[in-house]
mmCIF file with all atom_site columns, C-alpha atoms in Angstrom:
data_model
loop_
_atom_site.group_PDB
_atom_site.id
_atom_site.type_symbol
_atom_site.label_atom_id
_atom_site.label_alt_id
_atom_site.label_comp_id
_atom_site.label_asym_id
_atom_site.label_entity_id
_atom_site.label_seq_id
_atom_site.pdbx_PDB_ins_code
_atom_site.Cartn_x
_atom_site.Cartn_y
_atom_site.Cartn_z
_atom_site.occupancy
_atom_site.B_iso_or_equiv
_atom_site.pdbx_formal_charge
_atom_site.auth_seq_id
_atom_site.auth_comp_id
_atom_site.auth_asym_id
_atom_site.auth_atom_id
_atom_site.pdbx_PDB_model_num
ATOM 1   C CA . UNK A 1 1   ? -0.775  -4.441  15.768  1.00 77.00 ? 16  UNK A CA 1
ATOM 2   C CA . UNK A 1 2   ? 0.246   -5.771  12.383  1.00 86.00 ? 17  UNK A CA 1
ATOM 3   C CA . UNK A 1 3   ? 1.175   -9.406  11.794  1.00 94.00 ? 18  UNK A CA 1
ATOM 4   C CA . UNK A 1 4   ? 4.424   -8.037  10.324  1.00 97.00 ? 19  UNK A CA 1
ATOM 5   C CA . UNK A 1 5   ? 6.566   -6.405  12.999  1.00 98.00 ? 20  UNK A CA 1
ATOM 6   C CA . UNK A 1 6   ? 8.935   -3.529  12.231  1.00 98.00 ? 21  UNK A CA 1
ATOM 7   C CA . UNK A 1 7   ? 10.956  -1.372  14.636  1.00 97.00 ? 22  UNK A CA 1
ATOM 8   C CA . UNK A 1 8   ? 9.211   1.989   15.104  1.00 97.00 ? 23  UNK A CA 1
ATOM 9   C CA . UNK A 1 9   ? 12.374  3.908   14.342  1.00 97.00 ? 24  UNK A CA 1
ATOM 10  C CA . UNK A 1 10  ? 15.954  3.569   13.157  1.00 98.00 ? 25  UNK A CA 1
ATOM 11  C CA . UNK A 1 11  ? 18.608  6.191   12.610  1.00 96.00 ? 26  UNK A CA 1
ATOM 12  C CA . UNK A 1 12  ? 21.992  6.618   11.050  1.00 95.00 ? 27  UNK A CA 1
ATOM 13  C CA . UNK A 1 13  ? 24.525  9.248   10.117  1.00 96.00 ? 28  UNK A CA 1
ATOM 14  C CA . UNK A 1 14  ? 24.969  10.424  6.526   1.00 96.00 ? 29  UNK A CA 1
ATOM 15  C CA . UNK A 1 15  ? 27.069  7.965   4.568   1.00 96.00 ? 30  UNK A CA 1
ATOM 16  C CA . UNK A 1 16  ? 26.419  5.148   7.026   1.00 97.00 ? 31  UNK A CA 1
ATOM 17  C CA . UNK A 1 17  ? 24.296  2.021   6.619   1.00 97.00 ? 32  UNK A CA 1
ATOM 18  C CA . UNK A 1 18  ? 20.849  1.458   8.085   1.00 97.00 ? 33  UNK A CA 1
ATOM 19  C CA . UNK A 1 19  ? 18.817  -1.735  8.217   1.00 98.00 ? 34  UNK A CA 1
ATOM 20  C CA . UNK A 1 20  ? 15.103  -2.188  8.862   1.00 98.00 ? 35  UNK A CA 1
ATOM 21  C CA . UNK A 1 21  ? 13.746  -5.559  9.869   1.00 98.00 ? 36  UNK A CA 1
ATOM 22  C CA . UNK A 1 22  ? 10.337  -7.061  9.169   1.00 98.00 ? 37  UNK A CA 1
ATOM 23  C CA . UNK A 1 23  ? 9.422   -10.083 11.277  1.00 98.00 ? 38  UNK A CA 1
ATOM 24  C CA . UNK A 1 24  ? 6.531   -12.291 10.306  1.00 97.00 ? 39  UNK A CA 1
ATOM 25  C CA . UNK A 1 25  ? 5.379   -15.846 10.909  1.00 96.00 ? 40  UNK A CA 1
ATOM 26  C CA . UNK A 1 26  ? 4.678   -19.192 9.274   1.00 96.00 ? 41  UNK A CA 1
ATOM 27  C CA . UNK A 1 27  ? 1.525   -17.841 7.624   1.00 96.00 ? 42  UNK A CA 1
ATOM 28  C CA . UNK A 1 28  ? 3.264   -15.048 5.721   1.00 96.00 ? 43  UNK A CA 1
ATOM 29  C CA . UNK A 1 29  ? 7.020   -14.606 5.243   1.00 97.00 ? 44  UNK A CA 1
ATOM 30  C CA . UNK A 1 30  ? 7.813   -18.040 6.668   1.00 97.00 ? 45  UNK A CA 1
ATOM 31  C CA . UNK A 1 31  ? 5.384   -19.663 4.240   1.00 96.00 ? 46  UNK A CA 1
ATOM 32  C CA . UNK A 1 32  ? 7.506   -18.442 1.366   1.00 95.00 ? 47  UNK A CA 1
ATOM 33  C CA . UNK A 1 33  ? 5.475   -15.421 0.320   1.00 96.00 ? 48  UNK A CA 1
ATOM 34  C CA . UNK A 1 34  ? 7.378   -12.532 -1.166  1.00 95.00 ? 49  UNK A CA 1
ATOM 35  C CA . UNK A 1 35  ? 8.194   -9.399  0.802   1.00 97.00 ? 50  UNK A CA 1
ATOM 36  C CA . UNK A 1 36  ? 7.971   -5.921  -0.688  1.00 97.00 ? 51  UNK A CA 1
ATOM 37  C CA . UNK A 1 37  ? 9.207   -2.614  0.681   1.00 98.00 ? 52  UNK A CA 1
ATOM 38  C CA . UNK A 1 38  ? 7.873   0.916   0.298   1.00 98.00 ? 53  UNK A CA 1
ATOM 39  C CA . UNK A 1 39  ? 9.216   4.362   1.051   1.00 98.00 ? 54  UNK A CA 1
ATOM 40  C CA . UNK A 1 40  ? 6.827   7.127   2.043   1.00 98.00 ? 55  UNK A CA 1
ATOM 41  C CA . UNK A 1 41  ? 8.137   10.661  2.121   1.00 97.00 ? 56  UNK A CA 1
ATOM 42  C CA . UNK A 1 42  ? 6.137   13.158  4.204   1.00 93.00 ? 57  UNK A CA 1
ATOM 43  C CA . UNK A 1 43  ? 2.896   14.163  2.545   1.00 93.00 ? 58  UNK A CA 1
ATOM 44  C CA . UNK A 1 44  ? 3.289   11.837  -0.440  1.00 97.00 ? 59  UNK A CA 1
ATOM 45  C CA . UNK A 1 45  ? 1.970   8.492   -1.609  1.00 98.00 ? 60  UNK A CA 1
ATOM 46  C CA . UNK A 1 46  ? 4.098   5.421   -0.890  1.00 98.00 ? 61  UNK A CA 1
ATOM 47  C CA . UNK A 1 47  ? 6.645   4.401   -3.499  1.00 97.00 ? 62  UNK A CA 1
ATOM 48  C CA . UNK A 1 48  ? 7.698   0.812   -4.222  1.00 97.00 ? 63  UNK A CA 1
ATOM 49  C CA . UNK A 1 49  ? 11.349  0.339   -3.287  1.00 97.00 ? 64  UNK A CA 1
ATOM 50  C CA . UNK A 1 50  ? 11.863  -3.438  -3.389  1.00 96.00 ? 65  UNK A CA 1
ATOM 51  C CA . UNK A 1 51  ? 9.583   -6.164  -4.743  1.00 95.00 ? 66  UNK A CA 1
ATOM 52  C CA . UNK A 1 52  ? 9.868   -9.932  -4.651  1.00 94.00 ? 67  UNK A CA 1
ATOM 53  C CA . UNK A 1 53  ? 12.245  -9.799  -1.658  1.00 96.00 ? 68  UNK A CA 1
ATOM 54  C CA . UNK A 1 54  ? 15.221  -8.297  -3.469  1.00 96.00 ? 69  UNK A CA 1
ATOM 55  C CA . UNK A 1 55  ? 14.251  -6.735  -6.794  1.00 95.00 ? 70  UNK A CA 1
ATOM 56  C CA . UNK A 1 56  ? 14.483  -3.001  -7.421  1.00 96.00 ? 71  UNK A CA 1
ATOM 57  C CA . UNK A 1 57  ? 12.051  -1.263  -9.769  1.00 93.00 ? 72  UNK A CA 1
ATOM 58  C CA . UNK A 1 58  ? 13.612  0.864   -12.460 1.00 93.00 ? 73  UNK A CA 1
ATOM 59  C CA . UNK A 1 59  ? 14.923  4.133   -11.035 1.00 95.00 ? 74  UNK A CA 1
ATOM 60  C CA . UNK A 1 60  ? 15.515  2.944   -7.470  1.00 97.00 ? 75  UNK A CA 1
ATOM 61  C CA . UNK A 1 61  ? 19.181  3.422   -6.524  1.00 96.00 ? 76  UNK A CA 1
ATOM 62  C CA . UNK A 1 62  ? 21.239  0.334   -5.752  1.00 95.00 ? 77  UNK A CA 1
ATOM 63  C CA . UNK A 1 63  ? 21.885  1.797   -2.303  1.00 97.00 ? 78  UNK A CA 1
ATOM 64  C CA . UNK A 1 64  ? 18.609  0.079   -1.424  1.00 97.00 ? 79  UNK A CA 1
ATOM 65  C CA . UNK A 1 65  ? 18.611  -3.712  -1.116  1.00 98.00 ? 80  UNK A CA 1
ATOM 66  C CA . UNK A 1 66  ? 16.320  -6.345  0.322   1.00 97.00 ? 81  UNK A CA 1
ATOM 67  C CA . UNK A 1 67  ? 16.770  -9.827  1.696   1.00 97.00 ? 82  UNK A CA 1
ATOM 68  C CA . UNK A 1 68  ? 14.667  -12.551 3.268   1.00 97.00 ? 83  UNK A CA 1
ATOM 69  C CA . UNK A 1 69  ? 15.448  -15.460 5.554   1.00 95.00 ? 84  UNK A CA 1
ATOM 70  C CA . UNK A 1 70  ? 13.064  -17.722 7.423   1.00 96.00 ? 85  UNK A CA 1
ATOM 71  C CA . UNK A 1 71  ? 10.248  -15.678 8.899   1.00 97.00 ? 86  UNK A CA 1
ATOM 72  C CA . UNK A 1 72  ? 12.018  -12.323 8.522   1.00 97.00 ? 87  UNK A CA 1
ATOM 73  C CA . UNK A 1 73  ? 13.094  -9.867  5.887   1.00 98.00 ? 88  UNK A CA 1
ATOM 74  C CA . UNK A 1 74  ? 15.356  -6.839  5.897   1.00 98.00 ? 89  UNK A CA 1
ATOM 75  C CA . UNK A 1 75  ? 15.793  -3.623  3.983   1.00 98.00 ? 90  UNK A CA 1
ATOM 76  C CA . UNK A 1 76  ? 19.303  -2.218  3.888   1.00 98.00 ? 91  UNK A CA 1
ATOM 77  C CA . UNK A 1 77  ? 20.167  1.329   2.889   1.00 97.00 ? 92  UNK A CA 1
ATOM 78  C CA . UNK A 1 78  ? 23.815  2.152   2.350   1.00 97.00 ? 93  UNK A CA 1
ATOM 79  C CA . UNK A 1 79  ? 25.392  5.571   1.953   1.00 97.00 ? 94  UNK A CA 1
ATOM 80  C CA . UNK A 1 80  ? 22.585  7.263   3.881   1.00 97.00 ? 95  UNK A CA 1
ATOM 81  C CA . UNK A 1 81  ? 21.471  10.599  2.505   1.00 96.00 ? 96  UNK A CA 1
ATOM 82  C CA . UNK A 1 82  ? 19.271  13.295  3.999   1.00 96.00 ? 97  UNK A CA 1
ATOM 83  C CA . UNK A 1 83  ? 16.594  12.568  1.403   1.00 96.00 ? 98  UNK A CA 1
ATOM 84  C CA . UNK A 1 84  ? 16.299  8.978   2.659   1.00 97.00 ? 99  UNK A CA 1
ATOM 85  C CA . UNK A 1 85  ? 14.574  10.299  5.773   1.00 97.00 ? 100 UNK A CA 1
ATOM 86  C CA . UNK A 1 86  ? 11.099  8.788   5.433   1.00 97.00 ? 101 UNK A CA 1
ATOM 87  C CA . UNK A 1 87  ? 8.761   6.075   6.645   1.00 98.00 ? 102 UNK A CA 1
ATOM 88  C CA . UNK A 1 88  ? 9.409   2.551   5.368   1.00 98.00 ? 103 UNK A CA 1
ATOM 89  C CA . UNK A 1 89  ? 6.890   -0.283  5.201   1.00 98.00 ? 104 UNK A CA 1
ATOM 90  C CA . UNK A 1 90  ? 7.184   -3.980  4.446   1.00 98.00 ? 105 UNK A CA 1
ATOM 91  C CA . UNK A 1 91  ? 4.341   -5.954  2.857   1.00 97.00 ? 106 UNK A CA 1
ATOM 92  C CA . UNK A 1 92  ? 3.624   -9.640  2.352   1.00 97.00 ? 107 UNK A CA 1
ATOM 93  C CA . UNK A 1 93  ? 0.733   -11.996 1.733   1.00 96.00 ? 108 UNK A CA 1
ATOM 94  C CA . UNK A 1 94  ? -0.765  -13.779 4.725   1.00 96.00 ? 109 UNK A CA 1
ATOM 95  C CA . UNK A 1 95  ? -2.551  -17.077 4.150   1.00 95.00 ? 110 UNK A CA 1
ATOM 96  C CA . UNK A 1 96  ? -4.537  -16.926 7.393   1.00 95.00 ? 111 UNK A CA 1
ATOM 97  C CA . UNK A 1 97  ? -5.967  -13.560 6.348   1.00 93.00 ? 112 UNK A CA 1
ATOM 98  C CA . UNK A 1 98  ? -6.270  -14.522 2.673   1.00 92.00 ? 113 UNK A CA 1
ATOM 99  C CA . UNK A 1 99  ? -4.866  -11.153 1.767   1.00 94.00 ? 114 UNK A CA 1
ATOM 100 C CA . UNK A 1 100 ? -1.869  -8.914  1.908   1.00 96.00 ? 115 UNK A CA 1
ATOM 101 C CA . UNK A 1 101 ? -0.654  -7.088  5.014   1.00 97.00 ? 116 UNK A CA 1
ATOM 102 C CA . UNK A 1 102 ? 1.695   -4.207  5.742   1.00 97.00 ? 117 UNK A CA 1
ATOM 103 C CA . UNK A 1 103 ? 4.128   -3.901  8.593   1.00 98.00 ? 118 UNK A CA 1
ATOM 104 C CA . UNK A 1 104 ? 3.563   -1.138  11.121  1.00 97.00 ? 119 UNK A CA 1
ATOM 105 C CA . UNK A 1 105 ? 6.186   1.070   9.497   1.00 97.00 ? 120 UNK A CA 1
ATOM 106 C CA . UNK A 1 106 ? 9.618   2.355   10.488  1.00 98.00 ? 121 UNK A CA 1
ATOM 107 C CA . UNK A 1 107 ? 10.666  5.980   10.613  1.00 98.00 ? 122 UNK A CA 1
ATOM 108 C CA . UNK A 1 108 ? 14.218  6.450   9.374   1.00 97.00 ? 123 UNK A CA 1
ATOM 109 C CA . UNK A 1 109 ? 16.038  9.476   10.719  1.00 97.00 ? 124 UNK A CA 1
ATOM 110 C CA . UNK A 1 110 ? 19.283  10.610  9.101   1.00 96.00 ? 125 UNK A CA 1
ATOM 111 C CA . UNK A 1 111 ? 21.211  12.296  11.879  1.00 90.00 ? 126 UNK A CA 1
ATOM 112 C CA . UNK B 2 1   ? 2.219   7.171   -19.075 1.00 95.00 ? 13  UNK B CA 1
ATOM 113 C CA . UNK B 2 2   ? 0.581   4.782   -16.634 1.00 95.00 ? 14  UNK B CA 1
ATOM 114 C CA . UNK B 2 3   ? -1.451  6.723   -14.079 1.00 97.00 ? 15  UNK B CA 1
ATOM 115 C CA . UNK B 2 4   ? -4.033  6.269   -11.366 1.00 98.00 ? 16  UNK B CA 1
ATOM 116 C CA . UNK B 2 5   ? -5.946  9.480   -10.725 1.00 98.00 ? 17  UNK B CA 1
ATOM 117 C CA . UNK B 2 6   ? -8.175  9.600   -7.675  1.00 98.00 ? 18  UNK B CA 1
ATOM 118 C CA . UNK B 2 7   ? -11.171 11.777  -6.929  1.00 98.00 ? 19  UNK B CA 1
ATOM 119 C CA . UNK B 2 8   ? -10.862 14.812  -4.688  1.00 97.00 ? 20  UNK B CA 1
ATOM 120 C CA . UNK B 2 9   ? -11.019 15.255  -0.945  1.00 98.00 ? 21  UNK B CA 1
ATOM 121 C CA . UNK B 2 10  ? -14.340 14.683  0.783   1.00 98.00 ? 22  UNK B CA 1
ATOM 122 C CA . UNK B 2 11  ? -15.856 16.039  3.975   1.00 98.00 ? 23  UNK B CA 1
ATOM 123 C CA . UNK B 2 12  ? -18.853 14.082  5.218   1.00 98.00 ? 24  UNK B CA 1
ATOM 124 C CA . UNK B 2 13  ? -21.003 13.653  8.305   1.00 98.00 ? 25  UNK B CA 1
ATOM 125 C CA . UNK B 2 14  ? -21.326 10.401  10.244  1.00 98.00 ? 26  UNK B CA 1
ATOM 126 C CA . UNK B 2 15  ? -23.981 8.168   8.743   1.00 97.00 ? 27  UNK B CA 1
ATOM 127 C CA . UNK B 2 16  ? -23.620 9.572   5.223   1.00 98.00 ? 28  UNK B CA 1
ATOM 128 C CA . UNK B 2 17  ? -22.682 7.440   2.233   1.00 98.00 ? 29  UNK B CA 1
ATOM 129 C CA . UNK B 2 18  ? -19.668 7.985   0.007   1.00 98.00 ? 30  UNK B CA 1
ATOM 130 C CA . UNK B 2 19  ? -18.084 6.581   -3.136  1.00 98.00 ? 31  UNK B CA 1
ATOM 131 C CA . UNK B 2 20  ? -14.549 7.600   -4.119  1.00 98.00 ? 32  UNK B CA 1
ATOM 132 C CA . UNK B 2 21  ? -12.939 6.755   -7.443  1.00 98.00 ? 33  UNK B CA 1
ATOM 133 C CA . UNK B 2 22  ? -9.644  5.799   -9.013  1.00 98.00 ? 34  UNK B CA 1
ATOM 134 C CA . UNK B 2 23  ? -9.281  6.155   -12.792 1.00 98.00 ? 35  UNK B CA 1
ATOM 135 C CA . UNK B 2 24  ? -6.601  4.189   -14.570 1.00 97.00 ? 36  UNK B CA 1
ATOM 136 C CA . UNK B 2 25  ? -4.983  5.345   -17.795 1.00 96.00 ? 37  UNK B CA 1
ATOM 137 C CA . UNK B 2 26  ? -2.088  4.377   -20.015 1.00 96.00 ? 38  UNK B CA 1
ATOM 138 C CA . UNK B 2 27  ? -2.623  0.630   -19.684 1.00 96.00 ? 39  UNK B CA 1
ATOM 139 C CA . UNK B 2 28  ? -5.174  -2.143  -20.173 1.00 96.00 ? 40  UNK B CA 1
ATOM 140 C CA . UNK B 2 29  ? -7.427  -1.535  -17.173 1.00 95.00 ? 41  UNK B CA 1
ATOM 141 C CA . UNK B 2 30  ? -9.002  -4.993  -17.257 1.00 96.00 ? 42  UNK B CA 1
ATOM 142 C CA . UNK B 2 31  ? -5.665  -6.821  -17.120 1.00 95.00 ? 43  UNK B CA 1
ATOM 143 C CA . UNK B 2 32  ? -4.388  -5.603  -13.746 1.00 95.00 ? 44  UNK B CA 1
ATOM 144 C CA . UNK B 2 33  ? -5.618  -5.872  -10.181 1.00 96.00 ? 45  UNK B CA 1
ATOM 145 C CA . UNK B 2 34  ? -6.305  -2.602  -8.324  1.00 97.00 ? 46  UNK B CA 1
ATOM 146 C CA . UNK B 2 35  ? -6.045  -2.418  -4.557  1.00 97.00 ? 47  UNK B CA 1
ATOM 147 C CA . UNK B 2 36  ? -7.098  0.062   -1.878  1.00 98.00 ? 48  UNK B CA 1
ATOM 148 C CA . UNK B 2 37  ? -4.956  1.097   1.088   1.00 98.00 ? 49  UNK B CA 1
ATOM 149 C CA . UNK B 2 38  ? -6.025  3.136   4.109   1.00 98.00 ? 50  UNK B CA 1
ATOM 150 C CA . UNK B 2 39  ? -3.767  5.437   6.093   1.00 98.00 ? 51  UNK B CA 1
ATOM 151 C CA . UNK B 2 40  ? -5.211  7.117   9.159   1.00 98.00 ? 52  UNK B CA 1
ATOM 152 C CA . UNK B 2 41  ? -3.633  10.439  10.183  1.00 97.00 ? 53  UNK B CA 1
ATOM 153 C CA . UNK B 2 42  ? -0.169  9.828   11.573  1.00 95.00 ? 54  UNK B CA 1
ATOM 154 C CA . UNK B 2 43  ? -0.532  6.058   11.251  1.00 97.00 ? 55  UNK B CA 1
ATOM 155 C CA . UNK B 2 44  ? 0.656   3.244   9.021   1.00 97.00 ? 56  UNK B CA 1
ATOM 156 C CA . UNK B 2 45  ? -0.634  1.631   5.852   1.00 98.00 ? 57  UNK B CA 1
ATOM 157 C CA . UNK B 2 46  ? -3.511  -0.858  5.957   1.00 97.00 ? 58  UNK B CA 1
ATOM 158 C CA . UNK B 2 47  ? -4.369  -3.182  3.075   1.00 97.00 ? 59  UNK B CA 1
ATOM 159 C CA . UNK B 2 48  ? -8.125  -3.040  2.534   1.00 98.00 ? 60  UNK B CA 1
ATOM 160 C CA . UNK B 2 49  ? -8.791  -5.199  -0.483  1.00 97.00 ? 61  UNK B CA 1
ATOM 161 C CA . UNK B 2 50  ? -8.253  -5.687  -4.180  1.00 97.00 ? 62  UNK B CA 1
ATOM 162 C CA . UNK B 2 51  ? -10.313 -6.128  -7.348  1.00 97.00 ? 63  UNK B CA 1
ATOM 163 C CA . UNK B 2 52  ? -9.606  -7.562  -10.791 1.00 96.00 ? 64  UNK B CA 1
ATOM 164 C CA . UNK B 2 53  ? -11.645 -5.393  -13.165 1.00 95.00 ? 65  UNK B CA 1
ATOM 165 C CA . UNK B 2 54  ? -11.539 -8.026  -15.885 1.00 94.00 ? 66  UNK B CA 1
ATOM 166 C CA . UNK B 2 55  ? -13.990 -10.281 -14.048 1.00 94.00 ? 67  UNK B CA 1
ATOM 167 C CA . UNK B 2 56  ? -14.730 -8.249  -10.866 1.00 94.00 ? 68  UNK B CA 1
ATOM 168 C CA . UNK B 2 57  ? -13.053 -10.865 -8.650  1.00 96.00 ? 69  UNK B CA 1
ATOM 169 C CA . UNK B 2 58  ? -12.749 -9.038  -5.302  1.00 97.00 ? 70  UNK B CA 1
ATOM 170 C CA . UNK B 2 59  ? -10.895 -9.910  -2.108  1.00 96.00 ? 71  UNK B CA 1
ATOM 171 C CA . UNK B 2 60  ? -11.194 -8.075  1.206   1.00 97.00 ? 72  UNK B CA 1
ATOM 172 C CA . UNK B 2 61  ? -9.077  -7.910  4.325   1.00 96.00 ? 73  UNK B CA 1
ATOM 173 C CA . UNK B 2 62  ? -11.081 -9.406  7.206   1.00 95.00 ? 74  UNK B CA 1
ATOM 174 C CA . UNK B 2 63  ? -10.754 -6.011  8.918   1.00 95.00 ? 75  UNK B CA 1
ATOM 175 C CA . UNK B 2 64  ? -12.668 -4.315  6.114   1.00 97.00 ? 76  UNK B CA 1
ATOM 176 C CA . UNK B 2 65  ? -15.049 -7.053  4.955   1.00 97.00 ? 77  UNK B CA 1
ATOM 177 C CA . UNK B 2 66  ? -18.590 -5.767  5.349   1.00 96.00 ? 78  UNK B CA 1
ATOM 178 C CA . UNK B 2 67  ? -17.376 -2.251  6.125   1.00 97.00 ? 79  UNK B CA 1
ATOM 179 C CA . UNK B 2 68  ? -16.669 -1.090  2.569   1.00 98.00 ? 80  UNK B CA 1
ATOM 180 C CA . UNK B 2 69  ? -17.454 -2.162  -0.986  1.00 98.00 ? 81  UNK B CA 1
ATOM 181 C CA . UNK B 2 70  ? -14.869 -2.291  -3.745  1.00 98.00 ? 82  UNK B CA 1
ATOM 182 C CA . UNK B 2 71  ? -16.107 -2.219  -7.325  1.00 98.00 ? 83  UNK B CA 1
ATOM 183 C CA . UNK B 2 72  ? -14.986 -1.320  -10.827 1.00 98.00 ? 84  UNK B CA 1
ATOM 184 C CA . UNK B 2 73  ? -16.527 -0.056  -14.063 1.00 97.00 ? 85  UNK B CA 1
ATOM 185 C CA . UNK B 2 74  ? -14.307 -1.312  -16.852 1.00 95.00 ? 86  UNK B CA 1
ATOM 186 C CA . UNK B 2 75  ? -16.169 0.747   -19.451 1.00 96.00 ? 87  UNK B CA 1
ATOM 187 C CA . UNK B 2 76  ? -14.631 3.883   -17.950 1.00 97.00 ? 88  UNK B CA 1
ATOM 188 C CA . UNK B 2 77  ? -11.471 2.300   -16.463 1.00 97.00 ? 89  UNK B CA 1
ATOM 189 C CA . UNK B 2 78  ? -12.447 3.303   -12.943 1.00 98.00 ? 90  UNK B CA 1
ATOM 190 C CA . UNK B 2 79  ? -12.328 1.525   -9.603  1.00 98.00 ? 91  UNK B CA 1
ATOM 191 C CA . UNK B 2 80  ? -14.388 2.572   -6.606  1.00 98.00 ? 92  UNK B CA 1
ATOM 192 C CA . UNK B 2 81  ? -14.377 2.367   -2.839  1.00 98.00 ? 93  UNK B CA 1
ATOM 193 C CA . UNK B 2 82  ? -17.670 3.026   -1.127  1.00 98.00 ? 94  UNK B CA 1
ATOM 194 C CA . UNK B 2 83  ? -19.254 3.292   2.286   1.00 98.00 ? 95  UNK B CA 1
ATOM 195 C CA . UNK B 2 84  ? -22.960 3.076   3.056   1.00 98.00 ? 96  UNK B CA 1
ATOM 196 C CA . UNK B 2 85  ? -22.714 4.701   6.485   1.00 97.00 ? 97  UNK B CA 1
ATOM 197 C CA . UNK B 2 86  ? -19.546 6.567   7.387   1.00 98.00 ? 98  UNK B CA 1
ATOM 198 C CA . UNK B 2 87  ? -18.100 6.734   10.889  1.00 97.00 ? 99  UNK B CA 1
ATOM 199 C CA . UNK B 2 88  ? -15.665 9.225   12.362  1.00 97.00 ? 100 UNK B CA 1
ATOM 200 C CA . UNK B 2 89  ? -13.128 6.391   12.471  1.00 97.00 ? 101 UNK B CA 1
ATOM 201 C CA . UNK B 2 90  ? -13.203 6.267   8.639   1.00 98.00 ? 102 UNK B CA 1
ATOM 202 C CA . UNK B 2 91  ? -11.321 9.572   8.565   1.00 98.00 ? 103 UNK B CA 1
ATOM 203 C CA . UNK B 2 92  ? -8.172  8.763   6.627   1.00 98.00 ? 104 UNK B CA 1
ATOM 204 C CA . UNK B 2 93  ? -6.252  9.058   3.395   1.00 98.00 ? 105 UNK B CA 1
ATOM 205 C CA . UNK B 2 94  ? -7.226  6.359   0.927   1.00 98.00 ? 106 UNK B CA 1
ATOM 206 C CA . UNK B 2 95  ? -4.891  5.262   -1.837  1.00 98.00 ? 107 UNK B CA 1
ATOM 207 C CA . UNK B 2 96  ? -5.578  3.083   -4.836  1.00 98.00 ? 108 UNK B CA 1
ATOM 208 C CA . UNK B 2 97  ? -2.619  1.165   -6.207  1.00 98.00 ? 109 UNK B CA 1
ATOM 209 C CA . UNK B 2 98  ? -1.799  -1.281  -8.990  1.00 97.00 ? 110 UNK B CA 1
ATOM 210 C CA . UNK B 2 99  ? 0.541   -4.276  -9.078  1.00 94.00 ? 111 UNK B CA 1
ATOM 211 C CA . UNK B 2 100 ? 2.326   -5.606  -12.162 1.00 87.00 ? 112 UNK B CA 1
ATOM 212 C CA . UNK B 2 101 ? 0.439   -7.746  -14.643 1.00 83.00 ? 113 UNK B CA 1
ATOM 213 C CA . UNK B 2 102 ? -0.261  -11.224 -13.320 1.00 80.00 ? 114 UNK B CA 1
ATOM 214 C CA . UNK B 2 103 ? 0.468   -10.146 -9.765  1.00 83.00 ? 115 UNK B CA 1
ATOM 215 C CA . UNK B 2 104 ? -1.902  -9.098  -7.000  1.00 82.00 ? 116 UNK B CA 1
ATOM 216 C CA . UNK B 2 105 ? 0.674   -8.149  -4.407  1.00 88.00 ? 117 UNK B CA 1
ATOM 217 C CA . UNK B 2 106 ? 3.425   -5.536  -4.770  1.00 94.00 ? 118 UNK B CA 1
ATOM 218 C CA . UNK B 2 107 ? 1.958   -2.156  -5.714  1.00 96.00 ? 119 UNK B CA 1
ATOM 219 C CA . UNK B 2 108 ? 4.096   -0.594  -8.434  1.00 96.00 ? 120 UNK B CA 1
ATOM 220 C CA . UNK B 2 109 ? 1.796   2.307   -9.278  1.00 97.00 ? 121 UNK B CA 1
ATOM 221 C CA . UNK B 2 110 ? -0.049  4.482   -6.748  1.00 98.00 ? 122 UNK B CA 1
ATOM 222 C CA . UNK B 2 111 ? -2.760  7.096   -6.991  1.00 98.00 ? 123 UNK B CA 1
ATOM 223 C CA . UNK B 2 112 ? -2.260  10.461  -5.331  1.00 98.00 ? 124 UNK B CA 1
ATOM 224 C CA . UNK B 2 113 ? -4.667  9.628   -2.516  1.00 98.00 ? 125 UNK B CA 1
ATOM 225 C CA . UNK B 2 114 ? -8.122  10.838  -1.494  1.00 98.00 ? 126 UNK B CA 1
ATOM 226 C CA . UNK B 2 115 ? -8.530  12.400  1.945   1.00 98.00 ? 127 UNK B CA 1
ATOM 227 C CA . UNK B 2 116 ? -11.844 11.517  3.579   1.00 98.00 ? 128 UNK B CA 1
ATOM 228 C CA . UNK B 2 117 ? -12.854 13.481  6.659   1.00 98.00 ? 129 UNK B CA 1
ATOM 229 C CA . UNK B 2 118 ? -15.902 12.377  8.639   1.00 98.00 ? 130 UNK B CA 1
ATOM 230 C CA . UNK B 2 119 ? -17.018 14.856  11.251  1.00 97.00 ? 131 UNK B CA 1
ATOM 231 C CA . UNK B 2 120 ? -20.260 16.112  12.705  1.00 95.00 ? 132 UNK B CA 1
#
């Protein structure tokens, strides 16, 4: 089990909004370390979606947004599209591990 | 164009050694950290460790410390991940990835992955 907890799956209808949570602790998210989010389409390498809690790399649609509060972070996807169906992972630094960690991943299904 | 190009798929037997590579191009190789990430079949991402090729400063996840060795040859802009004695449980896709300059965390650039299969 990862020190960052994500729901195994979320789903939503096209055009709707989906949110994915990432719950950590006082040694990672709660300690003020940044949270990053990745999208992994089937059979491909992960792609950075959000860095530094809420920043989008160039080319990432503004339908994707990130936020952080306390020991948790969230990824929100608005206007769901079929191509958003993928696995999503959060990442943060953990001081007790002296390194970065990923969440267990969440599979997003667009109904 | 900034790229990380990884070596090809490997099929090995338990107990064998292996070194896979990740070649950086299109940027100053010695100025950016490079990390390694494991993904077992059907499973999630695992952060293994990271190296700064400029001075070979290397950090490992406790889960991988002593199990693998991360290194880099800055003369050929290449980072490596190696095993001295593979186990069947090392079967996985391995990705190298690079953060932005001055950062060692969020991976902005990813290699295509190297599939390692360990089977007798």
